[in-house]
Amino acid sequence: MSFKHKHILGIEQMSKEDIETILDTADAFKEINSRDIKKVPTLRGKTIINAFFEASTRTRLSFEIAGKRLSADTVNISGSTSSVVKGETLEDTARNIEAMAPDIIVIRHGHSGAPHYLAERVDCSIVNAGDGAHEHPSQALLDMMTMREHKSRIEGLEVAIIGDITHSRVVRSNIYCLSKMGANVRLCGPGTMLPPGIEQLGNVKVLSDMREAIKNVDVVMMLRLQTERMQGQFIPSAREYHHLYGLTEERLKRAAPDALVMHPGPMNRGVEIDSDVADMLDRSIITGQVEMGVAVRMACLDILTRSARRVEGWA
Ligand code: CP
């Protein structure tokens, strides 16, 4: 196994082998998360700073838990409690964080490219925990892991991703990841939320009719309307959006009989997904995604520090 990257900035830069290395490593970490004592000494003495300049529940918590389960010292800062509110720039914030000698900075930021900007200016590894509407690589990796767990493969899967495609970093990372792993992606949403040229990112078909988009698919991934990134009116109303693009039990019948329902969270029940579907025990794997997120993030932190830790057999 090898992984030549110093940072995890996006899936776009990764090869299929890179993705498989992370998934296989995460597979090995899964077991630790079901132990009574969920801790191994892998990253003892390493320092990880989680710098979240945008709200997060799943990503921030799971990076923190992942670091702690690997025995790293993990520290969190958020935009609202940092000196950013006093006017400090991102570069100055990062330089000051770096002066405290972290091994990894995990960053979420509202601006696309913020993690890449930092990666050029600091010495430690950077992990992109979501940058604007650009990429969210660890989310796509945990999505791959969840699909692989339930379907025993990714290659050849038909995956429909429905919703606000324009503002979603999850969709971009998933298009790259699914395409590299040999799956086929169908994108669907209102015309105002389907950016022109998106089909060029991978094995993508764009459809505006949701019934057509989910016909016989293996996986239906629903996305939330990211109103916080919208400037202007993208849809007439949440009610009309639900009527055309909401996942209902009736609509799900058009997918394959064993189709899985996924959502990166946070969900807006009754808008993009009905509660009946979100809570469907045999089909919804939404909390399973969160569970896989811890193992995937443990794998990311482990892999990025392997060279420095001189792990035997690591190229
Ligand atoms: N999926 C995801 O990124 O969720 P959070 O915003 O809660 O981290």
PDB file of N, CA, C and O in Angstrom, residues 207-261:
ATOM      1  N   LEU A 207     -30.221  14.460 -15.370  1.00  0.00           N
ATOM      2  CA  LEU A 207     -31.641  14.275 -15.677  1.00  0.00           C
ATOM      3  C   LEU A 207     -32.465  15.266 -14.862  1.00  0.00           C
ATOM      4  O   LEU A 207     -32.115  15.574 -13.728  1.00  0.00           O
ATOM      5  N   SER A 208     -33.557  15.766 -15.441  1.00  0.00           N
ATOM      6  CA  SER A 208     -34.362  16.712 -14.653  1.00  0.00           C
ATOM      7  C   SER A 208     -35.586  16.039 -14.040  1.00  0.00           C
ATOM      8  O   SER A 208     -36.165  16.568 -13.102  1.00  0.00           O
ATOM      9  N   ASP A 209     -35.966  14.868 -14.552  1.00  0.00           N
ATOM     10  CA  ASP A 209     -37.137  14.159 -14.021  1.00  0.00           C
ATOM     11  C   ASP A 209     -36.686  13.144 -12.971  1.00  0.00           C
ATOM     12  O   ASP A 209     -35.979  12.182 -13.278  1.00  0.00           O
ATOM     13  N   MET A 210     -37.114  13.358 -11.725  1.00  0.00           N
ATOM     14  CA  MET A 210     -36.641  12.491 -10.641  1.00  0.00           C
ATOM     15  C   MET A 210     -37.084  11.040 -10.846  1.00  0.00           C
ATOM     16  O   MET A 210     -36.343  10.105 -10.539  1.00  0.00           O
ATOM     17  N   ARG A 211     -38.290  10.844 -11.409  1.00  0.00           N
ATOM     18  CA  ARG A 211     -38.756   9.457 -11.607  1.00  0.00           C
ATOM     19  C   ARG A 211     -37.806   8.711 -12.531  1.00  0.00           C
ATOM     20  O   ARG A 211     -37.486   7.544 -12.339  1.00  0.00           O
ATOM     21  N   GLU A 212     -37.332   9.415 -13.557  1.00  0.00           N
ATOM     22  CA  GLU A 212     -36.385   8.817 -14.509  1.00  0.00           C
ATOM     23  C   GLU A 212     -35.027   8.594 -13.836  1.00  0.00           C
ATOM     24  O   GLU A 212     -34.368   7.574 -14.024  1.00  0.00           O
ATOM     25  N   ALA A 213     -34.627   9.579 -13.016  1.00  0.00           N
ATOM     26  CA  ALA A 213     -33.297   9.528 -12.390  1.00  0.00           C
ATOM     27  C   ALA A 213     -33.148   8.351 -11.424  1.00  0.00           C
ATOM     28  O   ALA A 213     -32.063   7.780 -11.304  1.00  0.00           O
ATOM     29  N   ILE A 214     -34.229   7.981 -10.741  1.00  0.00           N
ATOM     30  CA  ILE A 214     -34.060   6.907  -9.744  1.00  0.00           C
ATOM     31  C   ILE A 214     -34.499   5.534 -10.262  1.00  0.00           C
ATOM     32  O   ILE A 214     -34.395   4.543  -9.533  1.00  0.00           O
ATOM     33  N   LYS A 215     -34.935   5.476 -11.528  1.00  0.00           N
ATOM     34  CA  LYS A 215     -35.416   4.197 -12.078  1.00  0.00           C
ATOM     35  C   LYS A 215     -34.316   3.133 -12.001  1.00  0.00           C
ATOM     36  O   LYS A 215     -33.239   3.285 -12.572  1.00  0.00           O
ATOM     37  N   ASN A 216     -34.580   2.078 -11.237  1.00  0.00           N
ATOM     38  CA  ASN A 216     -33.696   0.899 -11.112  1.00  0.00           C
ATOM     39  C   ASN A 216     -32.316   1.175 -10.499  1.00  0.00           C
ATOM     40  O   ASN A 216     -31.410   0.345 -10.640  1.00  0.00           O
ATOM     41  N   VAL A 217     -32.112   2.316  -9.864  1.00  0.00           N
ATOM     42  CA  VAL A 217     -30.776   2.591  -9.295  1.00  0.00           C
ATOM     43  C   VAL A 217     -30.519   1.718  -8.059  1.00  0.00           C
ATOM     44  O   VAL A 217     -31.448   1.256  -7.394  1.00  0.00           O
ATOM     45  N   ASP A 218     -29.234   1.542  -7.752  1.00  0.00           N
ATOM     46  CA  ASP A 218     -28.821   0.767  -6.568  1.00  0.00           C
ATOM     47  C   ASP A 218     -28.752   1.641  -5.322  1.00  0.00           C
ATOM     48  O   ASP A 218     -28.869   1.139  -4.203  1.00  0.00           O
ATOM     49  N   VAL A 219     -28.488   2.926  -5.535  1.00  0.00           N
ATOM     50  CA  VAL A 219     -28.341   3.858  -4.406  1.00  0.00           C
ATOM     51  C   VAL A 219     -29.024   5.179  -4.760  1.00  0.00           C
ATOM     52  O   VAL A 219     -28.857   5.684  -5.872  1.00  0.00           O
ATOM     53  N   VAL A 220     -29.794   5.707  -3.806  1.00  0.00           N
ATOM     54  CA  VAL A 220     -30.360   7.055  -3.963  1.00  0.00           C
ATOM     55  C   VAL A 220     -29.740   7.929  -2.877  1.00  0.00           C
ATOM     56  O   VAL A 220     -29.922   7.664  -1.686  1.00  0.00           O
ATOM     57  N   MET A 221     -28.986   8.926  -3.294  1.00  0.00           N
ATOM     58  CA  MET A 221     -28.357   9.832  -2.325  1.00  0.00           C
ATOM     59  C   MET A 221     -29.069  11.179  -2.414  1.00  0.00           C
ATOM     60  O   MET A 221     -29.091  11.799  -3.477  1.00  0.00           O
ATOM     61  N   MET A 222     -29.676  11.581  -1.303  1.00  0.00           N
ATOM     62  CA  MET A 222     -30.427  12.831  -1.294  1.00  0.00           C
ATOM     63  C   MET A 222     -29.568  13.965  -0.716  1.00  0.00           C
ATOM     64  O   MET A 222     -28.799  13.755   0.227  1.00  0.00           O
ATOM     65  N   LEU A 223     -29.733  15.151  -1.271  1.00  0.00           N
ATOM     66  CA  LEU A 223     -28.979  16.318  -0.797  1.00  0.00           C
ATOM     67  C   LEU A 223     -29.945  17.383  -0.286  1.00  0.00           C
ATOM     68  O   LEU A 223     -31.024  17.560  -0.847  1.00  0.00           O
ATOM     69  N   ARG A 224     -29.485  18.104   0.685  1.00  0.00           N
ATOM     70  CA  ARG A 224     -30.284  19.191   1.273  1.00  0.00           C
ATOM     71  C   ARG A 224     -30.157  20.449   0.404  1.00  0.00           C
ATOM     72  O   ARG A 224     -29.160  20.635  -0.307  1.00  0.00           O
ATOM     73  N   LEU A 225     -31.181  21.310   0.488  1.00  0.00           N
ATOM     74  CA  LEU A 225     -31.090  22.633  -0.153  1.00  0.00           C
ATOM     75  C   LEU A 225     -30.167  23.488   0.708  1.00  0.00           C
ATOM     76  O   LEU A 225     -30.459  23.721   1.880  1.00  0.00           O
ATOM     77  N   GLN A 226     -29.064  23.943   0.144  1.00  0.00           N
ATOM     78  CA  GLN A 226     -28.087  24.716   0.951  1.00  0.00           C
ATOM     79  C   GLN A 226     -28.448  26.201   0.890  1.00  0.00           C
ATOM     80  O   GLN A 226     -27.760  26.990   0.222  1.00  0.00           O
ATOM     81  N   THR A 227     -29.521  26.544   1.593  1.00  0.00           N
ATOM     82  CA  THR A 227     -30.040  27.917   1.516  1.00  0.00           C
ATOM     83  C   THR A 227     -28.999  28.945   1.974  1.00  0.00           C
ATOM     84  O   THR A 227     -29.005  30.080   1.522  1.00  0.00           O
ATOM     85  N   GLU A 228     -28.087  28.515   2.862  1.00  0.00           N
ATOM     86  CA  GLU A 228     -27.083  29.458   3.365  1.00  0.00           C
ATOM     87  C   GLU A 228     -26.095  29.883   2.266  1.00  0.00           C
ATOM     88  O   GLU A 228     -25.395  30.884   2.402  1.00  0.00           O
ATOM     89  N   ARG A 229     -26.011  29.126   1.182  1.00  0.00           N
ATOM     90  CA  ARG A 229     -25.116  29.499   0.074  1.00  0.00           C
ATOM     91  C   ARG A 229     -25.878  30.153  -1.092  1.00  0.00           C
ATOM     92  O   ARG A 229     -25.286  30.512  -2.094  1.00  0.00           O
ATOM     93  N   MET A 230     -27.194  30.230  -0.989  1.00  0.00           N
ATOM     94  CA  MET A 230     -28.002  30.742  -2.106  1.00  0.00           C
ATOM     95  C   MET A 230     -28.129  32.253  -2.044  1.00  0.00           C
ATOM     96  O   MET A 230     -28.426  32.805  -0.987  1.00  0.00           O
ATOM     97  N   GLN A 231     -27.902  32.867  -3.197  1.00  0.00           N
ATOM     98  CA  GLN A 231     -28.188  34.292  -3.279  1.00  0.00           C
ATOM     99  C   GLN A 231     -29.306  34.437  -4.302  1.00  0.00           C
ATOM    100  O   GLN A 231     -29.109  34.139  -5.479  1.00  0.00           O
ATOM    101  N   GLY A 232     -30.497  34.801  -3.853  1.00  0.00           N
ATOM    102  CA  GLY A 232     -31.640  34.874  -4.760  1.00  0.00           C
ATOM    103  C   GLY A 232     -32.507  33.644  -4.625  1.00  0.00           C
ATOM    104  O   GLY A 232     -32.251  32.759  -3.815  1.00  0.00           O
ATOM    105  N   GLN A 233     -33.535  33.604  -5.477  1.00  0.00           N
ATOM    106  CA  GLN A 233     -34.554  32.554  -5.399  1.00  0.00           C
ATOM    107  C   GLN A 233     -34.202  31.421  -6.365  1.00  0.00           C
ATOM    108  O   GLN A 233     -34.137  31.639  -7.569  1.00  0.00           O
ATOM    109  N   PHE A 234     -33.952  30.227  -5.851  1.00  0.00           N
ATOM    110  CA  PHE A 234     -33.634  29.084  -6.713  1.00  0.00           C
ATOM    111  C   PHE A 234     -34.840  28.182  -6.958  1.00  0.00           C
ATOM    112  O   PHE A 234     -34.900  27.475  -7.949  1.00  0.00           O
ATOM    113  N   ILE A 235     -35.794  28.188  -5.991  1.00  0.00           N
ATOM    114  CA  ILE A 235     -36.999  27.366  -6.141  1.00  0.00           C
ATOM    115  C   ILE A 235     -38.213  28.177  -5.709  1.00  0.00           C
ATOM    116  O   ILE A 235     -38.081  29.087  -4.879  1.00  0.00           O
ATOM    117  N   PRO A 236     -39.395  27.872  -6.264  1.00  0.00           N
ATOM    118  CA  PRO A 236     -40.589  28.647  -5.887  1.00  0.00           C
ATOM    119  C   PRO A 236     -40.906  28.500  -4.399  1.00  0.00           C
ATOM    120  O   PRO A 236     -41.196  29.484  -3.726  1.00  0.00           O
ATOM    121  N   SER A 237     -40.855  27.272  -3.862  1.00  0.00           N
ATOM    122  CA  SER A 237     -41.135  27.058  -2.430  1.00  0.00           C
ATOM    123  C   SER A 237     -40.636  25.671  -2.041  1.00  0.00           C
ATOM    124  O   SER A 237     -40.477  24.794  -2.892  1.00  0.00           O
ATOM    125  N   ALA A 238     -40.428  25.465  -0.718  1.00  0.00           N
ATOM    126  CA  ALA A 238     -39.991  24.148  -0.227  1.00  0.00           C
ATOM    127  C   ALA A 238     -41.054  23.100  -0.532  1.00  0.00           C
ATOM    128  O   ALA A 238     -40.754  21.947  -0.846  1.00  0.00           O
ATOM    129  N   ARG A 239     -42.325  23.498  -0.473  1.00  0.00           N
ATOM    130  CA  ARG A 239     -43.435  22.587  -0.728  1.00  0.00           C
ATOM    131  C   ARG A 239     -43.403  22.090  -2.177  1.00  0.00           C
ATOM    132  O   ARG A 239     -43.516  20.898  -2.440  1.00  0.00           O
ATOM    133  N   GLU A 240     -43.202  23.022  -3.097  1.00  0.00           N
ATOM    134  CA  GLU A 240     -43.145  22.617  -4.518  1.00  0.00           C
ATOM    135  C   GLU A 240     -41.901  21.770  -4.788  1.00  0.00           C
ATOM    136  O   GLU A 240     -41.927  20.805  -5.548  1.00  0.00           O
ATOM    137  N   TYR A 241     -40.800  22.125  -4.116  1.00  0.00           N
ATOM    138  CA  TYR A 241     -39.563  21.347  -4.277  1.00  0.00           C
ATOM    139  C   TYR A 241     -39.805  19.902  -3.838  1.00  0.00           C
ATOM    140  O   TYR A 241     -39.441  18.954  -4.527  1.00  0.00           O
ATOM    141  N   HIS A 242     -40.438  19.743  -2.689  1.00  0.00           N
ATOM    142  CA  HIS A 242     -40.736  18.393  -2.186  1.00  0.00           C
ATOM    143  C   HIS A 242     -41.623  17.632  -3.173  1.00  0.00           C
ATOM    144  O   HIS A 242     -41.426  16.437  -3.430  1.00  0.00           O
ATOM    145  N   HIS A 243     -42.582  18.334  -3.751  1.00  0.00           N
ATOM    146  CA  HIS A 243     -43.511  17.713  -4.705  1.00  0.00           C
ATOM    147  C   HIS A 243     -42.737  17.131  -5.905  1.00  0.00           C
ATOM    148  O   HIS A 243     -43.044  16.038  -6.372  1.00  0.00           O
ATOM    149  N   LEU A 244     -41.708  17.843  -6.349  1.00  0.00           N
ATOM    150  CA  LEU A 244     -40.987  17.401  -7.561  1.00  0.00           C
ATOM    151  C   LEU A 244     -39.742  16.568  -7.260  1.00  0.00           C
ATOM    152  O   LEU A 244     -39.384  15.683  -8.029  1.00  0.00           O
ATOM    153  N   TYR A 245     -39.060  16.874  -6.152  1.00  0.00           N
ATOM    154  CA  TYR A 245     -37.746  16.251  -5.909  1.00  0.00           C
ATOM    155  C   TYR A 245     -37.598  15.598  -4.537  1.00  0.00           C
ATOM    156  O   TYR A 245     -36.524  15.117  -4.202  1.00  0.00           O
ATOM    157  N   GLY A 246     -38.658  15.568  -3.752  1.00  0.00           N
ATOM    158  CA  GLY A 246     -38.575  14.926  -2.435  1.00  0.00           C
ATOM    159  C   GLY A 246     -38.609  13.410  -2.577  1.00  0.00           C
ATOM    160  O   GLY A 246     -39.291  12.877  -3.457  1.00  0.00           O
ATOM    161  N   LEU A 247     -37.859  12.712  -1.730  1.00  0.00           N
ATOM    162  CA  LEU A 247     -37.875  11.239  -1.779  1.00  0.00           C
ATOM    163  C   LEU A 247     -38.979  10.731  -0.859  1.00  0.00           C
ATOM    164  O   LEU A 247     -38.897  10.846   0.365  1.00  0.00           O
ATOM    165  N   THR A 248     -40.024  10.173  -1.488  1.00  0.00           N
ATOM    166  CA  THR A 248     -41.154   9.599  -0.759  1.00  0.00           C
ATOM    167  C   THR A 248     -41.074   8.080  -0.905  1.00  0.00           C
ATOM    168  O   THR A 248     -40.367   7.565  -1.775  1.00  0.00           O
ATOM    169  N   GLU A 249     -41.834   7.383  -0.067  1.00  0.00           N
ATOM    170  CA  GLU A 249     -41.875   5.922  -0.149  1.00  0.00           C
ATOM    171  C   GLU A 249     -42.349   5.484  -1.534  1.00  0.00           C
ATOM    172  O   GLU A 249     -41.818   4.538  -2.115  1.00  0.00           O
ATOM    173  N   GLU A 250     -43.315   6.194  -2.056  1.00  0.00           N
ATOM    174  CA  GLU A 250     -43.883   5.865  -3.364  1.00  0.00           C
ATOM    175  C   GLU A 250     -42.813   6.008  -4.448  1.00  0.00           C
ATOM    176  O   GLU A 250     -42.648   5.139  -5.295  1.00  0.00           O
ATOM    177  N   ARG A 251     -42.059   7.094  -4.386  1.00  0.00           N
ATOM    178  CA  ARG A 251     -41.020   7.328  -5.407  1.00  0.00           C
ATOM    179  C   ARG A 251     -39.901   6.305  -5.322  1.00  0.00           C
ATOM    180  O   ARG A 251     -39.347   5.887  -6.333  1.00  0.00           O
ATOM    181  N   LEU A 252     -39.574   5.920  -4.090  1.00  0.00           N
ATOM    182  CA  LEU A 252     -38.467   4.975  -3.910  1.00  0.00           C
ATOM    183  C   LEU A 252     -38.768   3.629  -4.590  1.00  0.00           C
ATOM    184  O   LEU A 252     -37.846   2.903  -4.961  1.00  0.00           O
ATOM    185  N   LYS A 253     -40.050   3.346  -4.819  1.00  0.00           N
ATOM    186  CA  LYS A 253     -40.426   2.075  -5.462  1.00  0.00           C
ATOM    187  C   LYS A 253     -39.890   1.978  -6.887  1.00  0.00           C
ATOM    188  O   LYS A 253     -39.797   0.893  -7.447  1.00  0.00           O
ATOM    189  N   ARG A 254     -39.548   3.102  -7.478  1.00  0.00           N
ATOM    190  CA  ARG A 254     -38.996   3.082  -8.848  1.00  0.00           C
ATOM    191  C   ARG A 254     -37.533   2.635  -8.869  1.00  0.00           C
ATOM    192  O   ARG A 254     -37.004   2.231  -9.900  1.00  0.00           O
ATOM    193  N   ALA A 255     -36.866   2.740  -7.732  1.00  0.00           N
ATOM    194  CA  ALA A 255     -35.458   2.296  -7.657  1.00  0.00           C
ATOM    195  C   ALA A 255     -35.431   0.768  -7.582  1.00  0.00           C
ATOM    196  O   ALA A 255     -36.476   0.117  -7.491  1.00  0.00           O
ATOM    197  N   ALA A 256     -34.235   0.173  -7.636  1.00  0.00           N
ATOM    198  CA  ALA A 256     -34.112  -1.286  -7.499  1.00  0.00           C
ATOM    199  C   ALA A 256     -34.736  -1.717  -6.163  1.00  0.00           C
ATOM    200  O   ALA A 256     -34.709  -0.943  -5.195  1.00  0.00           O
ATOM    201  N   PRO A 257     -35.281  -2.939  -6.090  1.00  0.00           N
ATOM    202  CA  PRO A 257     -35.974  -3.359  -4.858  1.00  0.00           C
ATOM    203  C   PRO A 257     -35.094  -3.322  -3.610  1.00  0.00           C
ATOM    204  O   PRO A 257     -35.594  -3.167  -2.499  1.00  0.00           O
ATOM    205  N   ASP A 258     -33.776  -3.458  -3.803  1.00  0.00           N
ATOM    206  CA  ASP A 258     -32.868  -3.424  -2.647  1.00  0.00           C
ATOM    207  C   ASP A 258     -32.036  -2.130  -2.627  1.00  0.00           C
ATOM    208  O   ASP A 258     -30.958  -2.084  -2.041  1.00  0.00           O
ATOM    209  N   ALA A 259     -32.575  -1.091  -3.258  1.00  0.00           N
ATOM    210  CA  ALA A 259     -31.818   0.180  -3.331  1.00  0.00           C
ATOM    211  C   ALA A 259     -31.613   0.778  -1.937  1.00  0.00           C
ATOM    212  O   ALA A 259     -32.499   0.702  -1.077  1.00  0.00           O
ATOM    213  N   LEU A 260     -30.451   1.346  -1.744  1.00  0.00           N
ATOM    214  CA  LEU A 260     -30.109   1.967  -0.461  1.00  0.00           C
ATOM    215  C   LEU A 260     -30.400   3.458  -0.507  1.00  0.00           C
ATOM    216  O   LEU A 260     -30.245   4.087  -1.566  1.00  0.00           O
ATOM    217  N   VAL A 261     -30.781   4.009   0.635  1.00  0.00           N
ATOM    218  CA  VAL A 261     -31.021   5.450   0.739  1.00  0.00           C
ATOM    219  C   VAL A 261     -29.905   6.072   1.572  1.00  0.00           C
ATOM    220  O   VAL A 261     -29.638   5.618   2.691  1.00  0.00           O
TER     221      VAL A 261
END
